[in-house]
mmCIF file of N, CA and C in Angstrom:
data_model
loop_
_atom_site.group_PDB
_atom_site.id
_atom_site.type_symbol
_atom_site.label_atom_id
_atom_site.label_comp_id
_atom_site.label_asym_id
_atom_site.label_seq_id
_atom_site.Cartn_x
_atom_site.Cartn_y
_atom_site.Cartn_z
ATOM 1 N N MET A 72 -7.688 -15.655 7.650
ATOM 2 C CA MET A 72 -7.893 -14.727 6.583
ATOM 3 C C MET A 72 -8.556 -15.543 5.346
ATOM 4 N N THR A 73 -9.343 -15.197 4.854
ATOM 5 C CA THR A 73 -9.950 -15.816 3.606
ATOM 6 C C THR A 73 -9.430 -15.523 2.346
ATOM 7 N N ALA A 74 -9.758 -16.201 1.444
ATOM 8 C CA ALA A 74 -9.239 -16.125 0.019
ATOM 9 C C ALA A 74 -9.571 -14.646 -0.533
ATOM 10 N N THR A 75 -10.707 -14.106 -0.160
ATOM 11 C CA THR A 75 -11.126 -12.822 -0.663
ATOM 12 C C THR A 75 -10.806 -11.580 0.339
ATOM 13 N N SER A 76 -9.927 -11.936 1.286
ATOM 14 C CA SER A 76 -9.559 -10.929 2.244
ATOM 15 C C SER A 76 -8.032 -10.281 1.802
ATOM 16 N N TYR A 77 -7.999 -9.061 1.535
ATOM 17 C CA TYR A 77 -6.917 -8.374 1.432
ATOM 18 C C TYR A 77 -6.522 -7.331 2.617
ATOM 19 N N ARG A 78 -5.310 -7.054 2.872
ATOM 20 C CA ARG A 78 -4.866 -6.375 3.814
ATOM 21 C C ARG A 78 -3.440 -5.731 3.841
ATOM 22 N N VAL A 79 -3.163 -4.331 3.788
ATOM 23 C CA VAL A 79 -2.055 -3.687 3.654
ATOM 24 C C VAL A 79 -1.668 -2.977 4.802
ATOM 25 N N THR A 80 -0.531 -3.182 5.535
ATOM 26 C CA THR A 80 0.096 -2.252 6.452
ATOM 27 C C THR A 80 1.131 -1.149 6.009
ATOM 28 N N LEU A 81 0.771 0.004 6.188
ATOM 29 C CA LEU A 81 1.869 1.008 5.723
ATOM 30 C C LEU A 81 2.504 1.416 6.955
ATOM 31 N N SER A 82 3.907 1.658 6.745
ATOM 32 C CA SER A 82 4.710 2.248 7.897
ATOM 33 C C SER A 82 5.219 3.619 7.316
ATOM 34 N N ILE A 83 4.729 4.741 7.938
ATOM 35 C CA ILE A 83 5.211 5.924 7.497
ATOM 36 C C ILE A 83 5.483 6.896 8.874
ATOM 37 N N ARG A 84 6.667 7.402 8.786
ATOM 38 C CA ARG A 84 7.122 8.084 10.076
ATOM 39 C C ARG A 84 6.684 7.455 11.333
ATOM 40 N N GLU A 85 7.222 6.408 11.714
ATOM 41 C CA GLU A 85 7.033 6.031 13.129
ATOM 42 C C GLU A 85 5.598 5.565 13.321
ATOM 43 N N ALA A 86 4.589 5.562 12.264
ATOM 44 C CA ALA A 86 3.185 5.238 12.500
ATOM 45 C C ALA A 86 2.852 4.133 11.620
ATOM 46 N N GLU A 87 1.913 3.406 11.951
ATOM 47 C CA GLU A 87 1.435 2.298 10.888
ATOM 48 C C GLU A 87 -0.121 2.454 10.690
ATOM 49 N N ARG A 88 -0.403 2.228 9.455
ATOM 50 C CA ARG A 88 -1.860 2.416 9.088
ATOM 51 C C ARG A 88 -2.072 1.132 8.613
ATOM 52 N N THR A 89 -3.186 0.298 8.840
ATOM 53 C CA THR A 89 -3.682 -0.899 8.051
ATOM 54 C C THR A 89 -5.115 -0.648 7.521
ATOM 55 N N VAL A 90 -5.088 -0.954 6.252
ATOM 56 C CA VAL A 90 -6.287 -1.029 5.510
ATOM 57 C C VAL A 90 -6.716 -2.491 4.938
ATOM 58 N N SER A 91 -7.891 -2.739 4.922
ATOM 59 C CA SER A 91 -8.488 -3.893 4.494
ATOM 60 C C SER A 91 -9.542 -3.962 3.520
ATOM 61 N N ALA A 92 -9.709 -4.777 2.643
ATOM 62 C CA ALA A 92 -10.981 -4.813 1.746
ATOM 63 C C ALA A 92 -11.061 -6.229 0.981
ATOM 64 N N ALA A 93 -12.181 -6.271 0.504
ATOM 65 C CA ALA A 93 -12.648 -7.636 0.182
ATOM 66 C C ALA A 93 -11.920 -7.851 -1.201
ATOM 67 N N THR A 94 -11.473 -6.882 -1.919
ATOM 68 C CA THR A 94 -10.781 -7.028 -3.507
ATOM 69 C C THR A 94 -9.407 -6.459 -3.418
ATOM 70 N N GLU A 95 -8.640 -7.099 -4.384
ATOM 71 C CA GLU A 95 -7.410 -6.505 -4.437
ATOM 72 C C GLU A 95 -7.370 -5.046 -5.061
ATOM 73 N N ARG A 96 -8.150 -4.609 -5.714
ATOM 74 C CA ARG A 96 -8.239 -3.342 -6.336
ATOM 75 C C ARG A 96 -8.558 -2.535 -5.223
ATOM 76 N N GLU A 97 -9.574 -2.836 -4.426
ATOM 77 C CA GLU A 97 -10.004 -1.855 -3.156
ATOM 78 C C GLU A 97 -8.761 -1.656 -2.139
ATOM 79 N N VAL A 98 -8.255 -2.750 -1.942
ATOM 80 C CA VAL A 98 -7.280 -2.422 -0.937
ATOM 81 C C VAL A 98 -5.969 -1.660 -1.463
ATOM 82 N N ALA A 99 -5.513 -1.848 -2.801
ATOM 83 C CA ALA A 99 -4.515 -1.067 -3.461
ATOM 84 C C ALA A 99 -5.000 0.466 -3.607
ATOM 85 N N LEU A 100 -6.327 0.764 -3.950
ATOM 86 C CA LEU A 100 -6.754 2.119 -3.910
ATOM 87 C C LEU A 100 -6.652 2.696 -2.652
ATOM 88 N N MET A 101 -7.139 1.956 -1.579
ATOM 89 C CA MET A 101 -6.980 2.601 -0.107
ATOM 90 C C MET A 101 -5.563 2.996 0.550
ATOM 91 N N ALA A 102 -4.619 1.913 -0.104
ATOM 92 C CA ALA A 102 -3.285 2.273 0.218
ATOM 93 C C ALA A 102 -2.716 3.412 -0.624
ATOM 94 N N GLU A 103 -3.109 3.581 -1.804
ATOM 95 C CA GLU A 103 -2.669 4.620 -2.625
ATOM 96 C C GLU A 103 -3.205 5.954 -2.134
ATOM 97 N N SER A 104 -4.467 6.108 -1.497
ATOM 98 C CA SER A 104 -4.899 7.173 -1.055
ATOM 99 C C SER A 104 -4.045 7.755 0.203
ATOM 100 N N ILE A 105 -3.556 6.734 1.125
ATOM 101 C CA ILE A 105 -2.800 6.993 2.209
ATOM 102 C C ILE A 105 -1.402 7.548 1.647
ATOM 103 N N LEU A 106 -0.761 6.934 0.642
ATOM 104 C CA LEU A 106 0.403 7.419 0.143
ATOM 105 C C LEU A 106 0.198 8.704 -0.334
ATOM 106 N N ARG A 107 -0.613 9.067 -1.158
ATOM 107 C CA ARG A 107 -0.860 10.309 -1.881
ATOM 108 C C ARG A 107 -0.966 11.536 -0.744
ATOM 109 N N GLN A 108 -1.318 11.196 0.285
ATOM 110 C CA GLN A 108 -1.296 12.421 1.515
ATOM 111 C C GLN A 108 0.015 12.878 1.775
ATOM 112 N N HIS A 109 0.928 12.132 1.255
ATOM 113 C CA HIS A 109 2.472 12.472 1.663
ATOM 114 C C HIS A 109 3.323 12.695 0.352
ATOM 115 N N GLU A 110 2.537 12.990 -0.773
ATOM 116 C CA GLU A 110 3.260 13.168 -2.127
ATOM 117 C C GLU A 110 4.320 14.191 -2.110
ATOM 118 N N HIS A 111 5.507 13.826 -2.553
ATOM 119 C CA HIS A 111 6.547 14.803 -2.567
ATOM 120 C C HIS A 111 7.342 15.103 -1.192
ATOM 121 N N GLN A 112 7.010 14.221 -0.188
ATOM 122 C CA GLN A 112 7.910 14.196 1.051
ATOM 123 C C GLN A 112 8.758 13.200 0.826
ATOM 124 N N ARG A 113 10.145 13.671 1.398
ATOM 125 C CA ARG A 113 10.890 12.442 1.379
ATOM 126 C C ARG A 113 10.809 11.687 2.811
ATOM 127 N N LEU A 114 10.150 10.641 2.576
ATOM 128 C CA LEU A 114 9.980 9.842 3.802
ATOM 129 C C LEU A 114 10.533 8.190 3.541
ATOM 130 N N ALA A 115 10.773 7.660 4.709
ATOM 131 C CA ALA A 115 11.047 6.335 4.459
ATOM 132 C C ALA A 115 9.678 5.622 4.776
ATOM 133 N N VAL A 116 9.174 4.878 3.557
ATOM 134 C CA VAL A 116 7.856 4.149 3.546
ATOM 135 C C VAL A 116 8.014 2.759 3.576
ATOM 136 N N GLY A 117 7.293 2.100 4.329
ATOM 137 C CA GLY A 117 7.309 0.533 4.046
ATOM 138 C C GLY A 117 5.909 0.066 4.175
ATOM 139 N N PHE A 118 5.804 -1.119 3.641
ATOM 140 C CA PHE A 118 4.373 -1.594 3.533
ATOM 141 C C PHE A 118 4.549 -3.104 3.651
ATOM 142 N N ARG A 119 3.572 -3.835 4.186
ATOM 143 C CA ARG A 119 3.411 -5.192 4.092
ATOM 144 C C ARG A 119 1.987 -5.508 3.519
ATOM 145 N N VAL A 120 2.014 -6.564 2.697
ATOM 146 C CA VAL A 120 0.700 -6.965 1.827
ATOM 147 C C VAL A 120 0.375 -8.552 2.454
ATOM 148 N N TYR A 121 -0.889 -8.558 2.933
ATOM 149 C CA TYR A 121 -1.362 -10.056 3.378
ATOM 150 C C TYR A 121 -2.381 -10.372 2.578
ATOM 151 N N CYS A 122 -2.504 -11.480 1.945
ATOM 152 C CA CYS A 122 -3.526 -12.102 1.348
ATOM 153 C C CYS A 122 -3.058 -13.635 0.930
ATOM 154 N N ALA A 123 -3.997 -14.328 0.820
ATOM 155 C CA ALA A 123 -3.904 -15.881 0.457
ATOM 156 C C ALA A 123 -3.128 -16.090 -0.891
ATOM 157 N N ASP A 124 -3.362 -15.211 -1.778
ATOM 158 C CA ASP A 124 -2.898 -15.348 -3.114
ATOM 159 C C ASP A 124 -1.506 -14.684 -3.345
ATOM 160 N N PRO A 125 -0.435 -15.636 -3.477
ATOM 161 C CA PRO A 125 0.881 -15.186 -3.787
ATOM 162 C C PRO A 125 1.061 -14.028 -5.060
ATOM 163 N N ALA A 126 0.363 -14.416 -6.098
ATOM 164 C CA ALA A 126 0.405 -13.500 -7.309
ATOM 165 C C ALA A 126 -0.328 -12.027 -7.069
ATOM 166 N N ALA A 127 -1.361 -12.221 -6.178
ATOM 167 C CA ALA A 127 -1.866 -10.859 -5.851
ATOM 168 C C ALA A 127 -1.045 -10.113 -4.799
ATOM 169 N N ARG A 128 -0.478 -10.675 -4.081
ATOM 170 C CA ARG A 128 0.518 -10.038 -3.089
ATOM 171 C C ARG A 128 1.631 -9.263 -3.856
ATOM 172 N N HIS A 129 2.154 -10.085 -4.801
ATOM 173 C CA HIS A 129 3.347 -9.591 -5.615
ATOM 174 C C HIS A 129 2.528 -8.302 -6.443
ATOM 175 N N ARG A 130 1.418 -8.554 -7.146
ATOM 176 C CA ARG A 130 1.067 -7.355 -7.947
ATOM 177 C C ARG A 130 0.678 -6.223 -6.898
ATOM 178 N N ILE A 131 0.136 -6.289 -5.745
ATOM 179 C CA ILE A 131 -0.080 -5.119 -4.907
ATOM 180 C C ILE A 131 1.200 -4.449 -4.292
ATOM 181 N N ALA A 132 2.105 -5.238 -4.037
ATOM 182 C CA ALA A 132 3.292 -4.737 -3.601
ATOM 183 C C ALA A 132 4.098 -4.214 -4.630
ATOM 184 N N ALA A 133 4.186 -4.697 -5.953
ATOM 185 C CA ALA A 133 4.992 -4.009 -7.133
ATOM 186 C C ALA A 133 4.157 -2.692 -7.085
ATOM 187 N N TYR A 134 2.815 -2.656 -7.289
ATOM 188 C CA TYR A 134 2.279 -1.439 -7.531
ATOM 189 C C TYR A 134 2.482 -0.367 -6.442
ATOM 190 N N LEU A 135 2.546 -0.678 -5.326
ATOM 191 C CA LEU A 135 2.690 0.414 -4.248
ATOM 192 C C LEU A 135 4.127 0.836 -4.325
ATOM 193 N N ALA A 136 5.114 0.044 -4.647
ATOM 194 C CA ALA A 136 6.471 0.343 -4.813
ATOM 195 C C ALA A 136 6.643 1.320 -5.791
ATOM 196 N N ASP A 137 6.147 1.058 -7.081
ATOM 197 C CA ASP A 137 6.121 1.935 -8.089
ATOM 198 C C ASP A 137 5.520 3.514 -7.964
ATOM 199 N N LEU A 138 4.435 3.209 -7.110
ATOM 200 C CA LEU A 138 3.461 4.406 -6.823
ATOM 201 C C LEU A 138 4.626 5.292 -5.784
ATOM 202 N N ALA A 139 5.181 4.652 -4.893
ATOM 203 C CA ALA A 139 5.996 5.354 -3.751
ATOM 204 C C ALA A 139 7.057 6.182 -4.671
ATOM 205 N N LEU A 140 7.704 5.418 -5.579
ATOM 206 C CA LEU A 140 8.719 6.120 -6.464
ATOM 207 C C LEU A 140 8.303 7.199 -7.299
ATOM 208 N N GLU A 141 6.883 7.205 -7.808
ATOM 209 C CA GLU A 141 6.273 8.118 -8.618
ATOM 210 C C GLU A 141 6.003 9.419 -7.870
ATOM 211 N N LEU A 142 5.498 9.126 -6.576
ATOM 212 C CA LEU A 142 5.285 10.202 -5.660
ATOM 213 C C LEU A 142 6.374 10.817 -4.932
ATOM 214 N N ASP A 143 7.503 10.269 -5.202
ATOM 215 C CA ASP A 143 8.790 10.814 -4.672
ATOM 216 C C ASP A 143 8.778 10.582 -3.210
ATOM 217 N N LEU A 144 8.354 9.438 -2.686
ATOM 218 C CA LEU A 144 8.445 9.212 -1.452
ATOM 219 C C LEU A 144 9.684 8.628 -0.867
ATOM 220 N N ALA A 145 10.393 7.797 -1.918
ATOM 221 C CA ALA A 145 11.471 7.160 -1.362
ATOM 222 C C ALA A 145 12.737 7.783 -1.409
#
């Protein structure tokens, strides 16, 4: 994985979806799009963030955790 490679794997209902992008923002928006498809559903949602930059990993994970709470997925 290069320094410009970002990947998020989302686990929703016994299924996994992985999105990849060249930028932190792109991968976050792609993952958000998937989460929004399940808005207001009581689901156990998990995700894993992969990238070389630990700070970017933390930002993406925090963003997706906040979004899951906002969308009432947790």
